[in-house]
Coordinates of N, CA and C in Angstrom, one line a residue:
M1 N 148.3 181.5 171.5 CA 149.2 181.0 170.5 C 148.6 181.3 169.1
S2 N 149.3 182.1 168.3 CA 148.8 182.4 167.0 C 149.2 181.3 166.0
N3 N 148.6 181.4 164.8 CA 148.8 180.4 163.8 C 150.3 180.4 163.4
K4 N 150.9 181.6 163.4 CA 152.3 181.6 163.0 C 153.2 180.9 164.0
E5 N 152.8 180.9 165.3 CA 153.6 180.2 166.3 C 153.3 178.7 166.4
L6 N 152.1 178.3 165.9 CA 151.7 176.9 166.0 C 152.7 176.0 165.2
T7 N 153.1 174.9 165.8 CA 153.9 173.9 165.2 C 153.3 172.6 165.6
F8 N 153.1 171.7 164.6 CA 152.5 170.4 164.9 C 153.6 169.3 164.7
I9 N 153.7 168.4 165.6 CA 154.6 167.3 165.4 C 153.7 166.0 165.6
F10 N 153.7 165.2 164.5 CA 152.9 164.0 164.5 C 153.7 162.8 164.7
D11 N 153.3 162.0 165.7 CA 153.7 160.6 165.7 C 153.0 160.0 164.4
M12 N 153.3 158.8 164.0 CA 152.7 158.3 162.8 C 151.7 157.1 163.1
N13 N 152.2 156.0 163.6 CA 151.4 154.9 163.8 C 150.3 155.1 164.9
G14 N 149.1 154.9 164.5 CA 148.0 155.2 165.4 C 147.6 156.6 165.5
T15 N 148.3 157.5 164.8 CA 148.1 159.0 164.9 C 147.8 159.6 163.6
I16 N 148.5 159.2 162.5 CA 148.2 159.5 161.2 C 147.4 158.4 160.5
I17 N 147.8 157.2 160.8 CA 147.0 156.0 160.3 C 146.6 155.2 161.5
D18 N 145.5 154.5 161.3 CA 145.0 153.6 162.4 C 145.4 152.2 162.2
D19 N 146.7 151.9 162.5 CA 147.3 150.6 162.1 C 147.8 149.8 163.3
M20 N 147.6 150.2 164.5 CA 148.2 149.6 165.6 C 147.8 148.1 165.8
H21 N 146.6 147.8 165.3 CA 146.2 146.4 165.4 C 147.1 145.5 164.5
F22 N 147.5 146.1 163.4 CA 148.3 145.3 162.5 C 149.7 145.1 163.0
H23 N 150.3 146.1 163.7 CA 151.6 146.0 164.3 C 151.5 144.9 165.5
T24 N 150.4 145.0 166.2 CA 150.3 144.0 167.3 C 150.2 142.6 166.8
K25 N 149.4 142.5 165.7 CA 149.3 141.2 165.1 C 150.6 140.6 164.6
A26 N 151.4 141.5 163.9 CA 152.7 141.0 163.4 C 153.6 140.6 164.5
W27 N 153.7 141.5 165.6 CA 154.6 141.1 166.7 C 154.1 139.9 167.4
H28 N 152.8 139.8 167.7 CA 152.2 138.6 168.4 C 152.5 137.3 167.7
K29 N 152.4 137.3 166.4 CA 152.6 136.1 165.6 C 154.1 135.8 165.6
L30 N 155.0 136.8 165.4 CA 156.4 136.6 165.4 C 156.9 136.0 166.8
F31 N 156.4 136.7 167.8 CA 156.9 136.2 169.2 C 156.5 134.8 169.5
N32 N 155.2 134.5 169.2 CA 154.7 133.2 169.7 C 154.9 132.1 168.7
E33 N 154.8 132.3 167.4 CA 154.9 131.3 166.4 C 156.4 131.1 165.9
D34 N 157.1 132.2 165.8 CA 158.5 132.1 165.2 C 159.6 132.0 166.3
L35 N 159.4 132.7 167.4 CA 160.4 132.8 168.4 C 160.2 132.1 169.7
G36 N 159.1 131.4 169.8 CA 158.8 130.5 170.9 C 158.5 131.2 172.2
A37 N 158.0 132.4 172.1 CA 157.6 133.1 173.4 C 156.2 132.7 173.7
T38 N 155.8 132.9 174.9 CA 154.4 132.8 175.3 C 153.9 134.1 175.9
I39 N 153.4 135.0 175.0 CA 153.0 136.3 175.4 C 151.6 136.7 174.9
S40 N 150.8 137.2 175.7 CA 149.4 137.5 175.3 C 149.4 138.8 174.4
W41 N 148.2 138.9 173.8 CA 148.0 140.0 172.9 C 148.1 141.3 173.7
D42 N 147.5 141.4 174.9 CA 147.5 142.6 175.7 C 149.0 142.9 176.1
D43 N 149.7 142.0 176.4 CA 151.1 142.2 176.8 C 152.0 142.7 175.7
V44 N 151.7 142.2 174.5 CA 152.4 142.7 173.3 C 152.1 144.2 173.1
K45 N 150.8 144.6 173.3 CA 150.5 146.0 173.1 C 151.3 146.9 174.1
L46 N 151.5 146.3 175.3 CA 152.2 147.1 176.3 C 153.7 147.3 176.0
E47 N 154.3 146.3 175.3 CA 155.7 146.3 175.1 C 156.2 146.9 173.8
M48 N 155.2 147.1 172.8 CA 155.7 147.4 171.5 C 155.8 149.0 171.3
Y49 N 156.7 149.6 172.1 CA 157.0 151.0 171.9 C 158.6 151.1 171.7
G50 N 159.0 152.2 171.1 CA 160.4 152.4 170.9 C 160.9 151.6 169.7
K51 N 162.2 151.5 169.6 CA 162.8 150.8 168.4 C 162.6 149.3 168.5
N52 N 162.5 148.6 167.4 CA 162.2 147.2 167.4 C 163.2 146.3 168.2
P53 N 164.5 146.6 168.1 CA 165.5 145.8 169.0 C 165.2 146.0 170.4
E54 N 164.7 147.2 170.8 CA 164.3 147.4 172.2 C 163.1 146.6 172.6
V55 N 162.2 146.4 171.7 CA 161.0 145.6 172.0 C 161.5 144.2 172.2
L56 N 162.3 143.7 171.3 CA 162.9 142.3 171.5 C 163.6 142.2 172.8
D57 N 164.4 143.2 173.2 CA 165.1 143.1 174.5 C 164.1 143.0 175.6
R58 N 163.0 143.8 175.6 CA 162.1 143.8 176.7 C 161.4 142.4 176.8
V59 N 161.1 141.8 175.7 CA 160.3 140.5 175.7 C 161.3 139.4 176.0
F60 N 162.5 139.3 175.5 CA 163.3 138.2 175.6 C 164.5 138.4 176.5
G61 N 164.8 139.6 176.9 CA 166.0 139.9 177.7 C 167.1 140.5 176.9
Q62 N 167.8 141.4 177.5 CA 169.0 142.0 176.9 C 170.0 141.0 176.5
G63 N 170.4 141.1 175.2 CA 171.5 140.2 174.7 C 171.0 138.9 174.2
Y64 N 169.7 138.6 174.3 CA 169.2 137.3 173.8 C 169.5 137.1 172.3
F65 N 169.3 138.2 171.6 CA 169.6 138.1 170.1 C 170.8 138.9 169.9
S66 N 171.6 138.4 168.9 CA 172.7 139.2 168.4 C 172.2 140.4 167.7
E67 N 173.0 141.4 167.4 CA 172.6 142.6 166.6 C 172.1 142.2 165.3
N68 N 172.7 141.3 164.6 CA 172.2 140.8 163.3 C 170.9 140.1 163.4
E69 N 170.8 139.3 164.4 CA 169.5 138.5 164.6 C 168.4 139.5 164.9
A70 N 168.6 140.5 165.7 CA 167.6 141.5 166.1 C 167.2 142.2 164.8
A71 N 168.2 142.6 164.0 CA 167.9 143.3 162.8 C 167.0 142.5 161.8
K72 N 167.4 141.2 161.7 CA 166.6 140.3 160.8 C 165.2 140.2 161.3
W73 N 164.9 139.9 162.5 CA 163.6 139.7 163.0 C 162.8 141.0 163.0
S74 N 163.5 142.1 163.2 CA 162.8 143.4 163.2 C 162.3 143.7 161.8
M75 N 163.1 143.4 160.8 CA 162.7 143.7 159.4 C 161.6 142.7 159.0
E76 N 161.7 141.5 159.4 CA 160.7 140.5 159.1 C 159.3 140.9 159.7
K77 N 159.3 141.4 160.9 CA 158.1 141.9 161.5 C 157.5 143.0 160.6
E78 N 158.3 144.0 160.2 CA 157.8 145.1 159.4 C 157.4 144.6 158.0
R79 N 158.0 143.7 157.4 CA 157.6 143.1 156.1 C 156.2 142.5 156.2
R80 N 156.0 141.8 157.3 CA 154.6 141.2 157.5 C 153.6 142.2 157.7
Y81 N 153.9 143.2 158.5 CA 153.0 144.3 158.8 C 152.6 145.0 157.6
Q82 N 153.6 145.4 156.7 CA 153.3 146.1 155.5 C 152.4 145.3 154.5
E83 N 152.7 144.1 154.4 CA 152.0 143.2 153.5 C 150.5 143.1 153.9
E84 N 150.3 143.0 155.2 CA 148.9 142.8 155.6 C 148.1 144.1 155.7
Y85 N 148.9 145.2 156.0 CA 148.2 146.5 156.2 C 148.0 147.3 154.9
L86 N 148.8 147.1 153.9 CA 148.7 147.8 152.7 C 147.3 148.0 152.1
P87 N 146.5 146.9 152.0 CA 145.1 147.1 151.5 C 144.2 148.0 152.3
H88 N 144.6 148.2 153.6 CA 143.8 149.0 154.5 C 144.4 150.4 154.7
L89 N 145.5 150.7 154.1 CA 146.2 151.9 154.3 C 145.4 153.2 154.0
A90 N 145.2 154.0 155.0 CA 144.4 155.2 154.8 C 144.6 156.2 155.9
L91 N 144.5 157.5 155.7 CA 144.5 158.5 156.7 C 143.4 158.3 157.7
I92 N 143.6 158.7 158.9 CA 142.5 158.7 159.9 C 141.5 159.8 159.4
K93 N 140.3 159.5 159.7 CA 139.2 160.4 159.2 C 139.4 161.9 159.5
G94 N 139.3 162.7 158.5 CA 139.4 164.1 158.7 C 140.8 164.7 158.6
L95 N 141.8 163.8 158.5 CA 143.2 164.3 158.5 C 143.6 165.0 157.2
D96 N 143.1 164.5 156.1 CA 143.4 165.1 154.8 C 143.0 166.6 154.9
T97 N 141.8 166.9 155.3 CA 141.3 168.3 155.4 C 142.2 169.1 156.4
F98 N 142.5 168.5 157.5 CA 143.3 169.1 158.6 C 144.7 169.5 158.1
F99 N 145.3 168.6 157.3 CA 146.6 168.9 156.7 C 146.5 170.1 155.8
E100 N 145.5 170.1 155.0 CA 145.4 171.1 154.0 C 145.2 172.5 154.7
K101 N 144.3 172.5 155.7 CA 144.0 173.7 156.4 C 145.2 174.2 157.2
A102 N 146.0 173.3 157.8 CA 147.2 173.7 158.5 C 148.2 174.3 157.6
Q103 N 148.4 173.6 156.4 CA 149.4 174.1 155.5 C 149.0 175.5 154.9
A104 N 147.7 175.7 154.6 CA 147.3 176.9 154.1 C 147.4 178.1 155.1
A105 N 147.4 177.7 156.4 CA 147.5 178.7 157.5 C 149.0 179.0 157.9
G106 N 149.9 178.3 157.2 CA 151.3 178.5 157.5 C 151.8 177.7 158.7
V107 N 151.0 176.7 159.2 CA 151.5 176.0 160.3 C 152.6 175.0 159.9
R108 N 153.7 175.0 160.6 CA 154.8 174.1 160.2 C 154.5 172.7 160.9
M109 N 154.8 171.7 160.1 CA 154.5 170.3 160.6 C 155.7 169.4 160.4
A110 N 155.8 168.4 161.4 CA 156.9 167.5 161.3 C 156.4 166.1 161.7
I111 N 157.1 165.1 161.4 CA 156.9 163.7 161.8 C 157.9 163.5 162.9
G112 N 157.5 162.9 164.0 CA 158.3 162.5 165.1 C 158.0 161.1 165.5
S113 N 158.5 160.1 164.9 CA 158.1 158.7 165.0 C 159.2 157.8 165.4
A114 N 158.8 156.7 166.2 CA 159.8 155.7 166.5 C 159.9 154.6 165.4
A115 N 159.2 154.8 164.3 CA 159.2 153.9 163.2 C 160.6 154.0 162.4
I116 N 161.0 153.0 161.8 CA 162.2 153.0 161.0 C 161.8 153.7 159.6
P117 N 162.8 154.2 158.9 CA 162.5 154.9 157.6 C 161.7 154.0 156.7
Y118 N 161.9 152.7 156.7 CA 161.2 151.7 155.8 C 159.7 151.9 156.0
N119 N 159.3 152.0 157.2 CA 157.8 152.2 157.5 C 157.3 153.6 157.3
V120 N 158.2 154.6 157.6 CA 157.7 156.0 157.4 C 157.6 156.2 155.9
D121 N 158.5 155.8 155.1 CA 158.4 155.9 153.7 C 157.2 155.2 153.1
F122 N 156.9 154.1 153.6 CA 155.7 153.3 153.2 C 154.4 154.1 153.4
V123 N 154.3 154.8 154.5 CA 153.1 155.6 154.8 C 153.1 156.9 154.0
L124 N 154.2 157.6 154.1 CA 154.2 159.0 153.5 C 154.0 158.9 152.0
D125 N 154.7 158.0 151.3 CA 154.7 157.9 149.9 C 153.5 157.2 149.3
N126 N 153.0 156.2 150.0 CA 151.7 155.6 149.5 C 150.5 156.5 149.7
L127 N 150.5 157.3 150.7 CA 149.4 158.3 150.9 C 149.7 159.6 150.3
N128 N 150.9 159.9 149.7 CA 151.2 161.1 149.1 C 151.1 162.3 150.1
I129 N 151.6 162.2 151.3 CA 151.5 163.2 152.3 C 152.9 163.8 152.7
R130 N 153.9 163.4 152.1 CA 155.3 163.9 152.4 C 155.3 165.4 152.2
K131 N 154.6 165.9 151.3 CA 154.6 167.4 151.0 C 154.2 168.2 152.2
Y132 N 153.5 167.7 153.2 CA 153.1 168.5 154.3 C 154.2 168.7 155.4
F133 N 155.2 167.9 155.3 CA 156.2 167.9 156.4 C 157.6 168.4 156.0
S134 N 158.0 169.4 156.8 CA 159.4 170.0 156.5 C 160.4 169.3 157.2
T135 N 160.1 168.5 158.2 CA 161.0 167.7 159.0 C 160.5 166.4 159.3
I136 N 161.3 165.3 159.2 CA 160.9 164.0 159.5 C 162.0 163.3 160.4
I137 N 161.6 163.0 161.6 CA 162.4 162.3 162.6 C 162.0 160.9 162.7
T138 N 162.9 159.9 162.5 CA 162.6 158.5 162.6 C 163.4 157.8 163.6
A139 N 163.3 156.5 163.8 CA 164.1 155.8 164.8 C 165.6 155.9 164.5
D140 N 165.9 156.1 163.2 CA 167.3 156.1 162.9 C 168.0 157.4 163.3
D141 N 167.2 158.4 163.6 CA 167.7 159.7 164.0 C 168.0 160.0 165.5
V142 N 167.6 159.0 166.3 CA 167.7 159.2 167.7 C 168.5 158.1 168.4
K143 N 169.1 158.5 169.5 CA 169.9 157.5 170.3 C 169.0 156.8 171.3
V144 N 168.0 157.5 171.8 CA 167.1 157.0 172.9 C 165.7 157.2 172.4
S145 N 164.9 156.2 172.5 CA 163.5 156.2 172.0 C 162.6 156.8 173.1
K146 N 161.4 157.1 172.6 CA 160.3 157.6 173.5 C 160.2 156.5 174.7
P147 N 160.0 156.9 175.9 CA 159.5 158.2 176.4 C 160.6 159.3 176.6
H148 N 161.8 159.0 176.2 CA 162.8 160.0 176.2 C 162.4 161.1 175.2
P149 N 162.7 162.4 175.5 CA 162.1 163.5 174.6 C 162.9 163.7 173.4
E150 N 164.0 163.0 173.1 CA 164.9 163.3 172.0 C 164.1 163.4 170.6
T151 N 163.2 162.5 170.4 CA 162.5 162.5 169.1 C 161.8 163.9 168.8
F152 N 161.1 164.4 169.8 CA 160.4 165.6 169.7 C 161.3 166.8 169.8
Q153 N 162.4 166.7 170.6 CA 163.4 167.8 170.7 C 164.0 168.0 169.4
L154 N 164.4 167.0 168.7 CA 165.1 167.1 167.4 C 164.1 167.7 166.4
G155 N 162.8 167.3 166.5 CA 161.9 167.9 165.6 C 161.7 169.4 165.8
A156 N 161.7 169.9 167.0 CA 161.6 171.3 167.3 C 162.8 172.1 166.9
E157 N 164.0 171.5 167.1 CA 165.2 172.1 166.7 C 165.3 172.2 165.2
A158 N 164.9 171.2 164.5 CA 165.0 171.3 163.0 C 164.0 172.3 162.5
L159 N 162.9 172.5 163.2 CA 161.9 173.5 162.7 C 162.3 174.9 163.2
G160 N 163.2 175.0 164.1 CA 163.6 176.3 164.7 C 162.6 176.9 165.6
V161 N 161.9 176.1 166.4 CA 160.9 176.6 167.3 C 161.1 176.1 168.7
E162 N 160.5 176.8 169.6 CA 160.6 176.4 171.0 C 159.6 175.3 171.4
P163 N 160.0 174.4 172.3 CA 159.1 173.3 172.7 C 157.7 173.8 173.1
E164 N 157.6 174.9 173.8 CA 156.3 175.3 174.2 C 155.4 175.8 173.1
D165 N 155.9 176.0 171.9 CA 155.1 176.3 170.7 C 154.7 175.1 169.9
C166 N 155.1 173.9 170.4 CA 154.8 172.6 169.6 C 153.6 171.9 170.3
I167 N 152.7 171.4 169.4 CA 151.7 170.5 169.8 C 151.9 169.2 169.2
V168 N 152.0 168.2 170.0 CA 152.3 166.8 169.6 C 151.0 166.0 169.5
F169 N 150.9 165.3 168.4 CA 149.8 164.4 168.2 C 150.3 163.0 168.4
E170 N 149.7 162.3 169.4 CA 150.1 161.0 169.8 C 149.0 160.0 170.1
D171 N 149.3 158.8 170.1 CA 148.2 157.8 170.5 C 148.7 156.9 171.6
A172 N 149.9 157.0 172.1 CA 150.5 156.1 173.1 C 150.9 156.8 174.3
P173 N 150.7 156.2 175.5 CA 151.2 156.8 176.7 C 152.6 157.2 176.7
K174 N 153.5 156.3 176.2 CA 154.9 156.6 176.2 C 155.2 157.8 175.3
G175 N 154.4 158.0 174.2 CA 154.6 159.1 173.3 C 154.2 160.4 174.0
V176 N 153.1 160.4 174.7 CA 152.6 161.5 175.5 C 153.7 161.9 176.6
E177 N 154.2 160.9 177.2 CA 155.3 161.1 178.2 C 156.5 161.7 177.6
A178 N 156.8 161.3 176.4 CA 158.0 161.9 175.7 C 157.7 163.4 175.4
A179 N 156.5 163.7 175.0 CA 156.1 165.1 174.7 C 156.2 165.9 176.0
Q180 N 155.7 165.3 177.1 CA 155.7 166.0 178.4 C 157.2 166.3 178.8
N181 N 158.0 165.3 178.6 CA 159.4 165.4 178.9 C 160.1 166.5 178.1
A182 N 159.6 166.7 176.9 CA 160.1 167.7 176.0 C 159.6 169.1 176.3
G183 N 158.6 169.2 177.2 CA 158.0 170.5 177.5 C 156.9 170.9 176.4
M184 N 156.3 169.9 175.8 CA 155.3 170.1 174.8 C 153.9 169.6 175.2
K185 N 152.9 170.3 174.7 CA 151.5 169.9 174.9 C 151.2 168.7 173.9
A186 N 150.1 168.0 174.2 CA 149.8 166.8 173.3 C 148.3 166.8 173.1
V187 N 147.9 166.3 171.9 CA 146.6 165.9 171.6 C 146.6 164.4 171.4
V188 N 145.7 163.7 172.1 CA 145.8 162.2 172.1 C 144.7 161.6 171.2
L189 N 145.1 160.8 170.2 CA 144.2 160.0 169.4 C 143.9 158.7 170.2
T190 N 142.6 158.4 170.4 CA 142.2 157.2 171.2 C 142.0 156.0 170.3
T191 N 142.9 155.9 169.3 CA 142.9 154.7 168.4 C 143.4 153.4 169.0
A192 N 144.3 153.5 170.0 CA 144.9 152.3 170.6 C 144.7 152.2 172.1
H193 N 144.5 153.3 172.8 CA 144.5 153.3 174.2 C 143.3 154.2 174.7
P194 N 142.6 153.8 175.8 CA 141.6 154.6 176.4 C 142.1 155.7 177.2
K195 N 141.3 156.7 177.5 CA 141.7 157.9 178.3 C 142.4 157.5 179.6
E196 N 141.9 156.4 180.2 CA 142.4 156.0 181.5 C 143.9 155.7 181.5
D197 N 144.4 155.3 180.3 CA 145.8 155.0 180.3 C 146.7 156.2 180.3
F198 N 146.1 157.4 180.3 CA 146.9 158.7 180.2 C 146.7 159.5 181.5
E199 N 146.2 159.0 182.6 CA 145.8 159.8 183.7 C 147.0 160.4 184.4
Q200 N 148.2 159.9 184.2 CA 149.4 160.4 184.9 C 150.0 161.6 184.3
Y201 N 149.5 162.0 183.1 CA 150.1 163.1 182.3 C 149.3 164.4 182.4
H202 N 150.0 165.5 182.5 CA 149.4 166.8 182.7 C 149.5 167.7 181.5
N203 N 150.0 167.2 180.4 CA 150.2 168.0 179.2 C 149.2 167.8 178.1
I204 N 148.1 167.1 178.4 CA 147.1 166.8 177.3 C 146.1 167.9 177.1
L205 N 146.0 168.4 175.9 CA 145.0 169.4 175.6 C 143.6 168.8 175.3
A206 N 143.6 167.6 174.7 CA 142.3 167.0 174.3 C 142.5 165.5 173.9
F207 N 141.4 164.8 174.0 CA 141.4 163.4 173.5 C 140.4 163.4 172.3
I208 N 140.8 162.9 171.2 CA 140.0 162.9 170.0 C 139.9 161.5 169.4
E209 N 138.8 161.1 168.8 CA 138.7 159.9 168.1 C 139.3 160.0 166.6
D210 N 139.1 161.2 166.1 CA 139.6 161.4 164.7 C 139.7 162.9 164.5
Y211 N 140.1 163.3 163.3 CA 140.4 164.7 163.1 C 139.1 165.5 162.6
E212 N 138.0 165.0 162.8 CA 136.7 165.7 162.7 C 136.2 166.2 164.0
D213 N 136.9 165.9 165.0 CA 136.5 166.4 166.4 C 136.4 167.9 166.4
P214 N 135.4 168.5 167.1 CA 135.3 169.9 167.2 C 136.6 170.6 167.7
F215 N 137.3 170.0 168.6 CA 138.5 170.6 169.1 C 139.5 170.9 168.0
I216 N 139.6 169.9 167.1 CA 140.6 170.0 166.0 C 140.1 171.2 165.0
K217 N 138.8 171.2 164.8 CA 138.3 172.2 163.9 C 138.6 173.7 164.4
D218 N 138.7 173.8 165.7 CA 139.0 175.2 166.2 C 140.4 175.4 166.6
L219 N 141.3 174.4 166.3 CA 142.7 174.5 166.7 C 143.5 175.5 165.8
I220 N 143.1 175.6 164.5 CA 143.9 176.5 163.6 C 143.1 177.8 163.4

């Protein structure tokens, strides 16, 4: 695969920024203190994938909240997350250099995230990294969330590339599964999950702690 063929699609949370602890904290507090659930920290981590209303449905049951109520609690969760995480907002180690190297080499890059635009804008604009991405796919752009492949399929279509030419950067098993379902290889950031959580997937090129890993340095 030459540099001209290389295309990178980045998940955002836990992949561009190491913020999953703050998402877990916001959900855990909302579930247990505001909404009366009794759910452990570890169970929250397992359930918080996909769109926010889907998370609420998994924890409380389909139809427990009206559409307006789900929207209200979803936004409240994100408001709390942003307020607490903003002082810590930073790229994962080595990613600034990796972005610059990829851009200089002509590698096309996209965002493929289950986050809502409110959170995507929060990250891209505060870190001034929007310039690296020609395509941004968010929760509002898809009908079905990860592990369905739609997020990554839309990214590849917008970039005009074939799935087999895409490398997806992910931190979550469901995200890697979405990449596999889309026919794409994946690089896994071990920011939120250990390697053991990914044993069922066969599309993983490497596990890395950050973007200073030797595998990353040789990728472009």
